[in-house]
GROMACS .gro file of C-alpha atoms in nm:
model
  244
    1MET     CA    1   0.888  -1.553   2.201
    2THR     CA    2   0.857  -1.585   2.577
    3GLY     CA    3   0.562  -1.762   2.731
    4LEU     CA    4   0.422  -1.444   2.887
    5LEU     CA    5   0.176  -1.357   2.610
    6LYS     CA    6   0.021  -1.605   2.371
    7ALA     CA    7  -0.151  -1.563   2.039
    8SER     CA    8  -0.520  -1.480   2.058
    9THR     CA    9  -0.786  -1.748   2.067
   10LYS     CA   10  -1.068  -1.499   2.016
   11LYS     CA   11  -1.357  -1.567   1.784
   12SER     CA   12  -1.306  -1.435   1.433
   13LYS     CA   13  -1.501  -1.122   1.349
   14PRO     CA   14  -1.701  -1.116   1.027
   15THR     CA   15  -1.514  -0.938   0.750
   16ASN     CA   16  -1.673  -0.619   0.621
   17PRO     CA   17  -1.656  -0.631   0.238
   18LYS     CA   18  -1.590  -0.256   0.236
   19MET     CA   19  -1.275  -0.293   0.447
   20THR     CA   20  -0.947  -0.214   0.271
   21GLN     CA   21  -0.628  -0.414   0.319
   22ASP     CA   22  -0.487  -0.150   0.551
   23ASP     CA   23  -0.816  -0.157   0.751
   24ILE     CA   24  -0.763  -0.531   0.805
   25VAL     CA   25  -0.396  -0.493   0.903
   26TYR     CA   26  -0.483  -0.201   1.131
   27GLY     CA   27  -0.755  -0.409   1.298
   28HIS     CA   28  -0.526  -0.703   1.366
   29ILE     CA   29  -0.254  -0.483   1.518
   30PHE     CA   30  -0.508  -0.280   1.717
   31ASP     CA   31  -0.656  -0.600   1.864
   32ALA     CA   32  -0.309  -0.737   1.943
   33ILE     CA   33  -0.233  -0.417   2.137
   34LEU     CA   34  -0.569  -0.429   2.320
   35GLU     CA   35  -0.505  -0.793   2.410
   36GLN     CA   36  -0.151  -0.704   2.526
   37ARG     CA   37   0.003  -0.958   2.287
   38LEU     CA   38   0.206  -0.667   2.148
   39PRO     CA   39   0.360  -0.509   2.458
   40PRO     CA   40   0.519  -0.163   2.473
   41GLY     CA   41   0.850  -0.134   2.293
   42THR     CA   42   0.785  -0.413   2.041
   43LYS     CA   43   0.949  -0.331   1.707
   44LEU     CA   44   0.695  -0.336   1.424
   45SER     CA   45   0.904  -0.447   1.128
   46GLU     CA   46   0.741  -0.347   0.800
   47GLU     CA   47   0.908  -0.640   0.628
   48ALA     CA   48   0.786  -0.895   0.883
   49LEU     CA   49   0.433  -0.752   0.893
   50GLY     CA   50   0.417  -0.746   0.512
   51GLU     CA   51   0.518  -1.112   0.506
   52ILE     CA   52   0.265  -1.205   0.777
   53PHE     CA   53  -0.031  -1.030   0.615
   54GLY     CA   54   0.075  -1.082   0.254
   55VAL     CA   55   0.059  -0.713   0.165
   56SER     CA   56   0.297  -0.441   0.047
   57ARG     CA   57   0.499  -0.214   0.275
   58THR     CA   58   0.284   0.076   0.155
   59ILE     CA   59  -0.023  -0.085   0.312
   60ILE     CA   60   0.169  -0.165   0.631
   61ARG     CA   61   0.285   0.197   0.654
   62ARG     CA   62  -0.072   0.327   0.615
   63ALA     CA   63  -0.190   0.102   0.897
   64LEU     CA   64   0.100   0.205   1.121
   65LEU     CA   65   0.034   0.572   1.045
   66ARG     CA   66  -0.326   0.536   1.167
   67LEU     CA   67  -0.201   0.375   1.486
   68SER     CA   68   0.058   0.648   1.535
   69VAL     CA   69  -0.217   0.913   1.505
   70GLU     CA   70  -0.392   0.730   1.790
   71GLN     CA   71  -0.061   0.742   1.980
   72VAL     CA   72  -0.036   0.367   2.034
   73VAL     CA   73   0.254   0.335   1.789
   74SER     CA   74   0.564   0.554   1.781
   75THR     CA   75   0.729   0.615   1.444
   76ARG     CA   76   1.095   0.711   1.466
   77PRO     CA   77   1.279   0.874   1.173
   78ASN     CA   78   1.503   0.619   0.999
   79ARG     CA   79   1.441   0.366   1.279
   80GLY     CA   80   1.096   0.231   1.202
   81SER     CA   81   0.793   0.192   1.427
   82ILE     CA   82   0.748   0.046   1.773
   83VAL     CA   83   0.453  -0.006   2.004
   84ALA     CA   84   0.443   0.307   2.222
   85SER     CA   85   0.590   0.283   2.571
   86PRO     CA   86   0.443   0.556   2.794
   87SER     CA   87   0.665   0.689   3.073
   88VAL     CA   88   0.531   0.716   3.428
   89SER     CA   89   0.457   1.085   3.374
   90GLU     CA   90   0.283   1.015   3.043
   91ALA     CA   91   0.088   0.727   3.200
   92LEU     CA   92  -0.048   0.953   3.473
   93GLN     CA   93  -0.153   1.213   3.214
   94ILE     CA   94  -0.325   0.947   2.999
   95LEU     CA   95  -0.510   0.804   3.299
   96LYS     CA   96  -0.633   1.151   3.398
   97ALA     CA   97  -0.744   1.222   3.041
   98ARG     CA   98  -0.933   0.895   3.034
   99GLU     CA   99  -1.106   0.975   3.362
  100VAL     CA  100  -1.230   1.308   3.226
  101MET     CA  101  -1.334   1.142   2.898
  102GLU     CA  102  -1.513   0.846   3.056
  103LEU     CA  103  -1.715   1.066   3.293
  104ALA     CA  104  -1.832   1.278   3.000
  105ILE     CA  105  -1.912   0.965   2.801
  106VAL     CA  106  -2.133   0.798   3.062
  107GLU     CA  107  -2.314   1.127   3.130
  108LEU     CA  108  -2.403   1.154   2.760
  109ALA     CA  109  -2.469   0.780   2.734
  110ALA     CA  110  -2.731   0.810   3.007
  111GLU     CA  111  -2.905   1.065   2.784
  112ASN     CA  112  -2.861   0.905   2.444
  113ALA     CA  113  -2.817   0.527   2.472
  114THR     CA  114  -3.068   0.324   2.274
  115PRO     CA  115  -3.214  -0.008   2.391
  116GLU     CA  116  -3.030  -0.178   2.105
  117GLN     CA  117  -2.694  -0.035   2.217
  118ILE     CA  118  -2.755  -0.139   2.577
  119ALA     CA  119  -2.847  -0.490   2.463
  120LYS     CA  120  -2.529  -0.507   2.254
  121CYS     CA  121  -2.319  -0.406   2.555
  122ARG     CA  122  -2.490  -0.663   2.778
  123ALA     CA  123  -2.406  -0.932   2.523
  124MET     CA  124  -2.047  -0.806   2.523
  125VAL     CA  125  -2.034  -0.831   2.903
  126ALA     CA  126  -2.168  -1.186   2.885
  127GLU     CA  127  -1.896  -1.277   2.635
  128GLU     CA  128  -1.637  -1.111   2.859
  129HIS     CA  129  -1.767  -1.317   3.152
  130GLU     CA  130  -1.731  -1.631   2.942
  131ALA     CA  131  -1.373  -1.541   2.845
  132ILE     CA  132  -1.280  -1.487   3.211
  133ALA     CA  133  -1.434  -1.823   3.308
  134GLN     CA  134  -1.224  -1.988   3.036
  135ASN     CA  135  -0.907  -1.806   3.151
  136ASP     CA  136  -0.885  -1.647   2.804
  137THR     CA  137  -0.703  -1.337   2.925
  138GLY     CA  138  -0.634  -1.186   2.585
  139ARG     CA  139  -0.996  -1.209   2.474
  140SER     CA  140  -1.128  -1.075   2.805
  141ILE     CA  141  -0.894  -0.773   2.787
  142ARG     CA  142  -1.000  -0.700   2.429
  143LEU     CA  143  -1.370  -0.728   2.519
  144SER     CA  144  -1.321  -0.498   2.816
  145GLY     CA  145  -1.162  -0.237   2.589
  146GLU     CA  146  -1.435  -0.278   2.330
  147PHE     CA  147  -1.698  -0.235   2.603
  148HIS     CA  148  -1.555   0.107   2.688
  149ILE     CA  149  -1.538   0.200   2.319
  150GLU     CA  150  -1.902   0.097   2.280
  151LEU     CA  151  -1.995   0.325   2.572
  152ALA     CA  152  -1.852   0.612   2.367
  153ALA     CA  153  -2.078   0.509   2.078
  154MET     CA  154  -2.374   0.541   2.317
  155ALA     CA  155  -2.272   0.900   2.387
  156ASP     CA  156  -2.352   0.982   2.022
  157ASN     CA  157  -2.052   1.215   1.990
  158LEU     CA  158  -1.801   1.134   1.715
  159PRO     CA  159  -1.503   1.330   1.859
  160LEU     CA  160  -1.546   1.152   2.193
  161MET     CA  161  -1.559   0.818   2.010
  162SER     CA  162  -1.229   0.890   1.835
  163PHE     CA  163  -1.055   1.007   2.153
  164GLN     CA  164  -1.188   0.712   2.349
  165ARG     CA  165  -1.052   0.458   2.102
  166SER     CA  166  -0.705   0.608   2.136
  167LEU     CA  167  -0.720   0.635   2.516
  168VAL     CA  168  -0.842   0.277   2.563
  169SER     CA  169  -0.549   0.152   2.352
  170GLN     CA  170  -0.300   0.369   2.540
  171CYS     CA  171  -0.436   0.245   2.873
  172SER     CA  172  -0.387  -0.112   2.754
  173LEU     CA  173  -0.019  -0.027   2.702
  174ILE     CA  174   0.001   0.127   3.048
  175ILE     CA  175  -0.153  -0.184   3.204
  176ALA     CA  176   0.092  -0.404   3.011
  177LEU     CA  177   0.380  -0.198   3.150
  178TYR     CA  178   0.273  -0.123   3.504
  179GLU     CA  179   0.005  -0.363   3.628
  180SER     CA  180   0.120  -0.525   3.953
  181THR     CA  181  -0.075  -0.849   3.894
  182LYS     CA  182  -0.173  -1.000   3.560
  183GLN     CA  183  -0.534  -1.045   3.660
  184HIS     CA  184  -0.834  -0.936   3.460
  185ASN     CA  185  -0.839  -0.559   3.426
  186CYS     CA  186  -1.211  -0.479   3.459
  187SER     CA  187  -1.483  -0.640   3.665
  188TYR     CA  188  -1.779  -0.752   3.458
  189ASP     CA  189  -1.995  -0.683   3.766
  190GLU     CA  190  -1.888  -0.318   3.746
  191HIS     CA  191  -1.967  -0.316   3.374
  192THR     CA  192  -2.317  -0.452   3.446
  193GLN     CA  193  -2.374  -0.191   3.716
  194LEU     CA  194  -2.270   0.083   3.472
  195LEU     CA  195  -2.517  -0.042   3.215
  196ASP     CA  196  -2.794  -0.058   3.474
  197ALA     CA  197  -2.734   0.307   3.567
  198ILE     CA  198  -2.721   0.415   3.201
  199GLU     CA  199  -3.042   0.226   3.123
  200ALA     CA  200  -3.209   0.395   3.421
  201ARG     CA  201  -3.094   0.736   3.284
  202ASP     CA  202  -2.922   0.799   3.619
  203LYS     CA  203  -2.633   1.026   3.519
  204GLN     CA  204  -2.495   1.087   3.867
  205LYS     CA  205  -2.488   0.718   3.956
  206ALA     CA  206  -2.329   0.626   3.623
  207MET     CA  207  -2.055   0.886   3.673
  208ALA     CA  208  -1.991   0.773   4.032
  209LEU     CA  209  -1.969   0.408   3.922
  210MET     CA  210  -1.730   0.498   3.641
  211LYS     CA  211  -1.505   0.692   3.880
  212THR     CA  212  -1.490   0.390   4.113
  213HIS     CA  213  -1.428   0.159   3.818
  214LEU     CA  214  -1.133   0.365   3.693
  215ASP     CA  215  -0.994   0.395   4.046
  216HIS     CA  216  -0.991   0.014   4.067
  217ILE     CA  217  -0.794  -0.006   3.741
  218LYS     CA  218  -0.546   0.256   3.860
  219SER     CA  219  -0.502   0.085   4.199
  220LYS     CA  220  -0.354  -0.221   4.024
  221LEU     CA  221  -0.068  -0.020   3.871
  222ASN     CA  222   0.265  -0.009   4.052
  223LEU     CA  223   0.456   0.190   3.786
  224HIS     CA  224   0.757  -0.041   3.815
  225ASP     CA  225   0.697  -0.352   3.601
  226GLU     CA  226   0.862  -0.389   3.262
  227THR     CA  227   0.772  -0.614   2.970
  228ASN     CA  228   0.966  -0.790   2.697
  229ALA     CA  229   0.914  -0.732   2.327
  230GLN     CA  230   0.755  -1.021   2.138
  231ASP     CA  231   0.819  -1.191   1.808
  232LEU     CA  232   0.572  -1.066   1.544
  233HIS     CA  233   0.532  -1.407   1.379
  234ALA     CA  234   0.432  -1.560   1.713
  235VAL     CA  235   0.190  -1.279   1.798
  236PHE     CA  236   0.012  -1.313   1.463
  237SER     CA  237   0.031  -1.692   1.440
  238ASN     CA  238  -0.350  -1.701   1.403
  239VAL     CA  239  -0.318  -1.498   1.081
  240LEU     CA  240  -0.042  -1.721   0.946
  241LYS     CA  241  -0.249  -2.035   1.018
  242LYS     CA  242  -0.534  -1.898   0.806
  243LYS     CA  243  -0.292  -1.839   0.515
  244ALA     CA  244  -0.148  -2.192   0.536
   0.00000   0.00000   0.00000
């Protein structure tokens, strides 16, 4: 493995007793994509993943199928699965789709967000701020993505929530491929301003802030950078340590 992306140092999430084995595998791979530890083009060997997580290939395949439905993994006939690698044209389409989605989400969030959801997001922003201060890039990227997914939960619209989860993951891949500087993707100040507008029920301000926020993300993309695939055992070293 190159030194470009390191294994996550994020805090462990509590395990839901209702989670299946493929839920757990899916969650680990999803987080690794959000944190950009699994860059576009990485081969997702069923054998290696089964060894890492201590599960059967059937479980690995179910997890990869869920990720392929969200379009963050590409499954190729007789060639296995890889982390998706959006082309420039596809990247532009994904970014436009996310813009439309995010504007609809914050408009609905300004109508439907509960005080508890806003408080949860503020805690998430505080944790993101802490990760940035500690130069924990992987954790800060994951928290930024989760913040945007939580905004979709505020909208109280299940289809939007599903689409948003996929788009956030795909945008993480685009950033891994095309970001001109490996700095933090989202400003926690912008996240705080968004929450303030949502809490004030100011739809127009929330939508304007979101548009500016997404423009800042897009402005960091040069559509030229490439990344190297990573070794799966190195990416999931935190999982292997727990098994040892």
